Amino acid sequence: MARLIIISNRLPFSVDRDGDKVSVRQSSGGLVSAIKSYFENTHDSEKIITEKLWVGVADFPQEDWQAVEEEQNQRGDFKVLPLFAFNDKQLYEDYYNGFSNSVLWPLFHYFSSLAEYKTSYFEAYLKVNLFFADQLTPMLHPDDIIWIHDYQLMLLPQLLRGENPELSIGFFLHIPFPSYEIFRLLPTEWKKTLLQGIMGADLIGFHTHDYVQHFIQSVKMVLGVDNYFQSLQYQDRLVKVDLFPIGIDFKKFHSTGNDPSIIQMRDDLRKNFENKKIIFSVDRLDYTKGLMSRLEAIEYFLDKYPQWREKVAFILNVVPSRDTIKAYDERKKAIEERVGTINGKFSTISWQPIVYRYNHLAFNELMALFQAADAALVTPLRDGMNLVAKEYVATCINGGVLILSELAGAASELNEALLVNPTDIVDIAGAINKALIMPIAEQKNRITIMQKRLQDYDVVKWVNDFLEQLYAIKREQQKFEVRMVDEKIIEMLKQRYEESEKRCLLLDYDGTLAPIARIPSQAIPSAQLLSFLNRIAADNNNNVTIISGREADVLEKWFGNMPLTLVAEHGASIRKKGEQWKLEVSASDKWKEQIRPILKFFVSRCAGSFIEEKKNTIAWHYRNTQAGLGFTRSRELLNNLTQLIQNTSLQVIDGNKVIEVRLSGFDKGATTLKIINELSPDFILCIGDDITDEDMFKALEQKSKAYTIKVGYGSTTAKYTIVSQAQVLPLLNHLTEKKYAASQI
Ligand code: GDG
């Protein structure tokens, strides 16, 4: 039982006042139609959501709210919380027209030269996001499901999370997320703040796989956070990033083909363009929509394919938008001039090629135009998705051709459209000609395939899919928390530790007893660690083993004078407590000669990587390489090595930012069992963080007296998990010493 709270910059309607009468008009934007269709059509089988609330800035005066609320309540599909109090008009202006639409919008659509990096814009963006958070925080419950939309509110996930760590927060970006090379143009502090803001969410959604990859790359480069496929471990939470290509209300658009009033309008339109093909386009006035290139392409088409003159009409509908921003107003003038020039050049007494209109169309009129059109020309230079393309396809009943920019998100789903490069006027003109001569059977075939796809993943599926993934990530986080070492578990472990007389402590070194260092030789043991080890090793009931991938010489140097068991190179050599080092594998290292040149080759191909050569293993480290490249090279290397060592006595280990080759027949698991079998302890505590430590956890899985703890997130066979390396030593101290209180961990 939970509330679903949708948060977007604007509320999904606008308010008109005529004298005393206040009327509410639903907006026509993509997000609004998506969520509204979901609210109207959904049957939440799990009944998780009991109440729906939409929060956004009110663009009407506070005194109209009562009348708006009454009308909204009568509709009954969702409640509304309007945010007023933007008395500071300049603040809102700098946030909305400033940072949102003059920095993020142009930059994220690859118009970097239009971005205006004004500090006052960023400050206003911070303040307005904070304003949203301040208004919302007091009314939130921990079990609320929050879904934040779009680039105006990228800081809000983190701001809400700060106050309510348990909330389920989803964030969806409706515009493209640009490649890192573009994103990095933002001032350092801005890009960090933006990414930290989004990472406050549990689930982050984009329209396409490319946007997902771009986002992950930016998070890696800017925040230094690693990913495991599409999961990121950020601070103490697991965050999932995925693609959710927005759908449309397919039924609503498809059924307009049977609506008598729309059919009538369509027929009237057709009559006006008798014996002519109609090519239709509708866009908001925006430089991203590619209107100027489209006009150029139309002119080129009329020049290159003169046979179509007087036989085709381009209906170009431009919808007013953001015309208070200078770049938009200038664009409008330029478009209108260009239309005039083309019409002047080609018109005859009875025909003009372009019918240009600058207005907002009523829904029925838009549908009639879609249906009257022989083709739709949708050629944005960049577009997050582009719903017009999908809506046009859904309304086609008897054929129709979609000409679509390959740079719109929709292109990844609408492969049967004629895909064009929106700046390539030759390409577009060719596609227009192809559309006009395409046989009706082929048109229908292409449309049917696309319609099937749009029907299968419609807007209700889109919302359900997003919300289900949000519940799933919450469940995954909870699973992790269930195994998390808490005070109860600590007390249980402490009791077992005290009761036992023959204890075996198996402790990994790097990432467990010591933090991971950029260069392995820098990870020297701290004074606190040495004092802890001295103390517990002195207890005769304890057998303490440091089990590491490090070389014997290093372990000897650091811990040689302590009564510990030392395991080097995952078990290749072992020094039992009170004994000498013993080599457990063949002394010959001739095999390295075959491996070394390959690793050297990868060092030269991946700056920052290096080889670490130990007695019985040879490793290629890529922790300090450029994020992304290191991982890609590591997969290549893994592939090369796996093929090379077939039928040899070698094995390849895919470790934590390291690929290691060694002789097979020993690993931490086998070594652990050897130690346990010799010792027969009545208490085993094993802690590790790495993939190679999983061998120990697996080996101890069935041992009733064994307690295994994994440090950090990620799937594991360990019984328990602990969030970070910094918690290991306090935990061990607490378990082994009476004076520490559990609350200190
Ligand atoms: C963002 C992203 C992404 C347009 N003109 C009229 C009219 N419309 C309707 C269309 C469609 C919607 O407005 C426009 O949707 P878009 O997808 O093209 O773009 P944005 O709203 O700018 O939105 C975009 C979208 O979010 C969804 O995630 O696709 O890439 O930029 O529904 O039909 N409707 C009426 N008259 C018009 O003149 N009635």
XYZ file of C-alpha atoms in Angstrom, residues 464-735:
272
model
C 4.282 -0.566 -15.341
C 7.711 -1.652 -16.508
C 9.381 1.305 -14.815
C 7.485 0.845 -11.569
C 8.064 -2.910 -11.491
C 11.796 -2.385 -11.954
C 11.679 0.155 -9.155
C 10.030 -2.377 -6.821
C 12.573 -4.992 -7.940
C 15.586 -2.831 -7.123
C 14.067 -2.049 -3.736
C 13.675 -5.777 -3.097
C 17.290 -6.350 -4.131
C 18.456 -3.623 -1.768
C 16.407 -5.177 1.038
C 17.894 -8.612 0.368
C 21.290 -7.077 0.847
C 20.193 -5.397 4.035
C 18.795 -8.646 5.461
C 22.280 -10.137 5.313
C 23.943 -6.997 6.538
C 25.860 -7.421 9.773
C 23.764 -5.587 12.368
C 23.960 -5.348 16.139
C 22.071 -8.625 16.629
C 24.458 -10.527 14.389
C 27.444 -8.876 16.022
C 26.246 -9.966 19.442
C 25.654 -13.502 18.205
C 29.149 -13.651 16.674
C 30.677 -12.242 19.824
C 28.958 -14.861 21.938
C 30.121 -17.685 19.646
C 33.629 -16.261 19.674
C 33.713 -16.169 23.468
C 32.249 -19.657 23.867
C 34.759 -21.289 21.536
C 38.198 -22.601 22.404
C 39.730 -23.320 19.050
C 39.082 -20.490 16.691
C 40.142 -20.033 13.109
C 40.103 -16.535 11.659
C 40.660 -16.365 7.915
C 41.216 -12.804 6.804
C 41.872 -11.478 3.336
C 44.250 -8.505 3.198
C 43.594 -5.991 0.350
C 40.093 -4.551 0.520
C 39.467 -6.309 3.852
C 42.148 -5.578 6.448
C 43.548 -2.664 4.397
C 41.907 -0.279 1.935
C 42.586 -0.864 -1.760
C 45.542 1.274 -2.844
C 46.176 2.602 -6.340
C 49.493 0.726 -6.382
C 49.681 -2.586 -4.458
C 53.004 -1.720 -2.789
C 51.368 1.306 -1.143
C 48.893 -0.745 0.879
C 51.099 -1.147 3.938
C 49.417 -2.260 7.168
C 48.302 0.498 9.526
C 49.485 0.731 13.143
C 45.940 -0.114 14.301
C 45.889 -3.247 12.195
C 49.266 -4.403 13.494
C 48.223 -3.809 17.068
C 44.975 -5.736 16.517
C 46.828 -8.669 14.936
C 49.397 -8.742 17.735
C 46.645 -8.837 20.298
C 44.535 -11.618 18.835
C 47.488 -13.708 17.694
C 48.747 -13.729 21.277
C 45.606 -15.584 22.374
C 46.411 -19.310 22.280
C 42.833 -20.165 21.401
C 43.197 -18.331 18.118
C 44.650 -19.432 14.847
C 44.756 -16.343 12.677
C 45.412 -16.705 8.959
C 46.048 -13.900 6.543
C 45.083 -15.331 3.203
C 46.119 -13.149 0.342
C 47.031 -12.933 -3.313
C 50.249 -11.180 -2.309
C 53.703 -12.649 -2.502
C 55.317 -14.497 0.378
C 58.145 -11.912 0.638
C 55.696 -9.085 1.203
C 53.657 -10.961 3.792
C 56.859 -12.037 5.504
C 58.083 -8.424 5.632
C 54.839 -7.136 7.102
C 53.740 -10.005 9.371
C 56.745 -12.361 9.579
C 57.399 -11.719 13.261
C 53.849 -12.493 14.373
C 52.458 -15.904 15.327
C 50.113 -15.996 12.326
C 49.525 -18.396 9.471
C 50.334 -16.657 6.204
C 48.976 -17.743 2.840
C 50.636 -16.117 -0.166
C 49.481 -16.023 -3.790
C 46.122 -17.630 -3.004
C 47.799 -20.723 -1.533
C 50.865 -21.179 -3.744
C 53.017 -20.866 -0.628
C 51.992 -21.197 2.984
C 53.743 -20.405 6.211
C 51.967 -22.148 9.039
C 52.062 -20.586 12.483
C 55.496 -21.241 13.952
C 56.806 -22.982 10.811
C 58.780 -22.059 7.672
C 57.390 -21.062 4.276
C 56.492 -24.024 2.112
C 55.915 -23.967 -1.616
C 52.721 -25.839 -2.511
C 53.251 -25.807 -6.292
C 55.987 -26.587 -8.788
C 58.974 -24.272 -8.427
C 59.387 -23.826 -12.155
C 58.106 -20.560 -13.528
C 58.962 -21.172 -17.160
C 55.282 -20.849 -18.057
C 55.514 -17.115 -17.336
C 57.643 -16.591 -20.427
C 54.613 -17.370 -22.527
C 52.271 -15.091 -20.620
C 54.522 -12.075 -19.958
C 54.691 -10.782 -23.576
C 50.907 -10.829 -23.845
C 50.515 -8.819 -20.655
C 53.205 -6.401 -21.842
C 51.317 -5.923 -25.091
C 48.189 -5.016 -23.093
C 50.175 -2.571 -20.955
C 51.216 -0.767 -24.130
C 47.613 -0.716 -25.346
C 46.110 0.567 -22.106
C 47.803 3.528 -20.425
C 47.923 3.263 -16.646
C 47.834 -0.534 -16.547
C 50.827 -2.459 -15.208
C 52.182 -5.931 -14.609
C 52.765 -7.312 -11.153
C 54.979 -10.339 -11.150
C 55.047 -12.601 -8.149
C 56.780 -15.916 -7.635
C 53.889 -18.081 -8.686
C 51.526 -15.707 -10.406
C 51.691 -12.943 -12.934
C 49.014 -10.257 -12.981
C 47.836 -7.377 -15.155
C 46.304 -4.524 -13.093
C 43.922 -2.019 -14.663
C 42.650 -0.081 -11.639
C 44.386 3.128 -12.714
C 43.340 3.128 -16.353
C 40.710 5.233 -18.074
C 37.326 3.917 -16.929
C 35.720 1.874 -19.656
C 38.875 1.316 -21.661
C 40.453 -0.721 -18.862
C 37.400 -2.933 -18.638
C 37.201 -3.427 -22.409
C 40.884 -4.347 -22.616
C 40.496 -6.711 -19.652
C 37.755 -8.614 -21.536
C 40.013 -8.885 -24.582
C 42.901 -10.093 -22.456
C 40.691 -12.589 -20.666
C 39.564 -13.928 -24.007
C 43.136 -14.210 -25.321
C 44.431 -15.903 -22.187
C 41.536 -18.317 -21.842
C 42.252 -19.633 -25.335
C 45.973 -19.780 -24.738
C 45.877 -21.802 -21.520
C 43.547 -24.500 -22.803
C 45.070 -27.921 -22.063
C 47.782 -26.429 -19.822
C 48.107 -26.525 -16.050
C 47.456 -22.769 -15.816
C 44.368 -20.878 -14.740
C 43.189 -17.310 -15.305
C 41.510 -15.381 -12.508
C 39.270 -12.388 -13.236
C 39.834 -10.425 -10.007
C 38.949 -6.972 -8.783
C 40.497 -4.769 -11.529
C 43.157 -7.388 -12.097
C 43.609 -10.377 -14.405
C 45.872 -12.973 -12.902
C 47.470 -16.114 -14.350
C 48.781 -18.884 -12.130
C 49.234 -22.616 -11.956
C 45.999 -24.431 -11.342
C 45.275 -26.745 -8.466
C 45.258 -24.197 -5.685
C 42.999 -21.349 -4.713
C 41.804 -19.746 -1.519
C 38.994 -22.312 -1.246
C 41.238 -25.379 -1.396
C 43.736 -23.731 0.974
C 40.976 -22.856 3.419
C 39.801 -26.467 3.533
C 43.356 -27.676 4.084
C 43.767 -25.344 7.066
C 40.350 -26.183 8.524
C 40.863 -29.938 8.181
C 44.180 -29.809 10.023
C 42.857 -27.577 12.755
C 39.281 -28.834 13.388
C 38.216 -25.483 14.887
C 34.974 -24.905 16.776
C 34.572 -21.376 15.394
C 35.492 -20.078 11.947
C 35.285 -16.444 10.916
C 36.173 -15.680 7.322
C 36.154 -12.156 5.831
C 36.954 -11.074 2.278
C 35.938 -8.670 -0.426
C 37.207 -10.025 -3.722
C 36.015 -12.512 -6.298
C 38.844 -14.838 -5.213
C 37.446 -14.761 -1.654
C 34.262 -16.329 -2.964
C 36.272 -19.584 -3.176
C 36.658 -19.447 0.622
C 32.993 -18.618 1.157
C 31.971 -21.529 -1.047
C 34.344 -23.931 0.704
C 32.858 -22.959 4.061
C 29.223 -22.883 2.935
C 28.301 -26.219 4.500
C 30.340 -25.821 7.682
C 27.990 -25.170 10.554
C 30.559 -23.381 12.686
C 31.692 -21.051 9.907
C 30.633 -17.414 9.631
C 31.520 -15.800 6.335
C 31.344 -12.047 5.682
C 31.671 -10.272 2.364
C 32.882 -6.672 2.362
C 30.853 -4.494 -0.047
C 27.960 -5.032 -2.447
C 27.586 -7.557 -5.187
C 26.393 -11.134 -5.320
C 28.122 -13.448 -2.874
C 27.880 -16.851 -1.217
C 28.935 -15.337 2.099
C 26.363 -15.544 4.895
C 26.660 -11.894 5.814
C 27.759 -8.644 4.259
C 29.307 -5.496 5.595
C 29.173 -2.213 3.664
C 32.771 -1.091 3.598
C 36.372 -1.994 4.387
C 36.461 0.782 6.996
C 34.036 -1.255 9.134
C 36.152 -4.425 9.244
C 38.664 -3.539 11.910
C 36.108 -1.993 14.315
C 34.008 -5.145 13.891
C 36.955 -7.451 14.577
C 38.017 -5.371 17.562
C 34.529 -5.472 18.968
C 34.220 -9.228 18.556
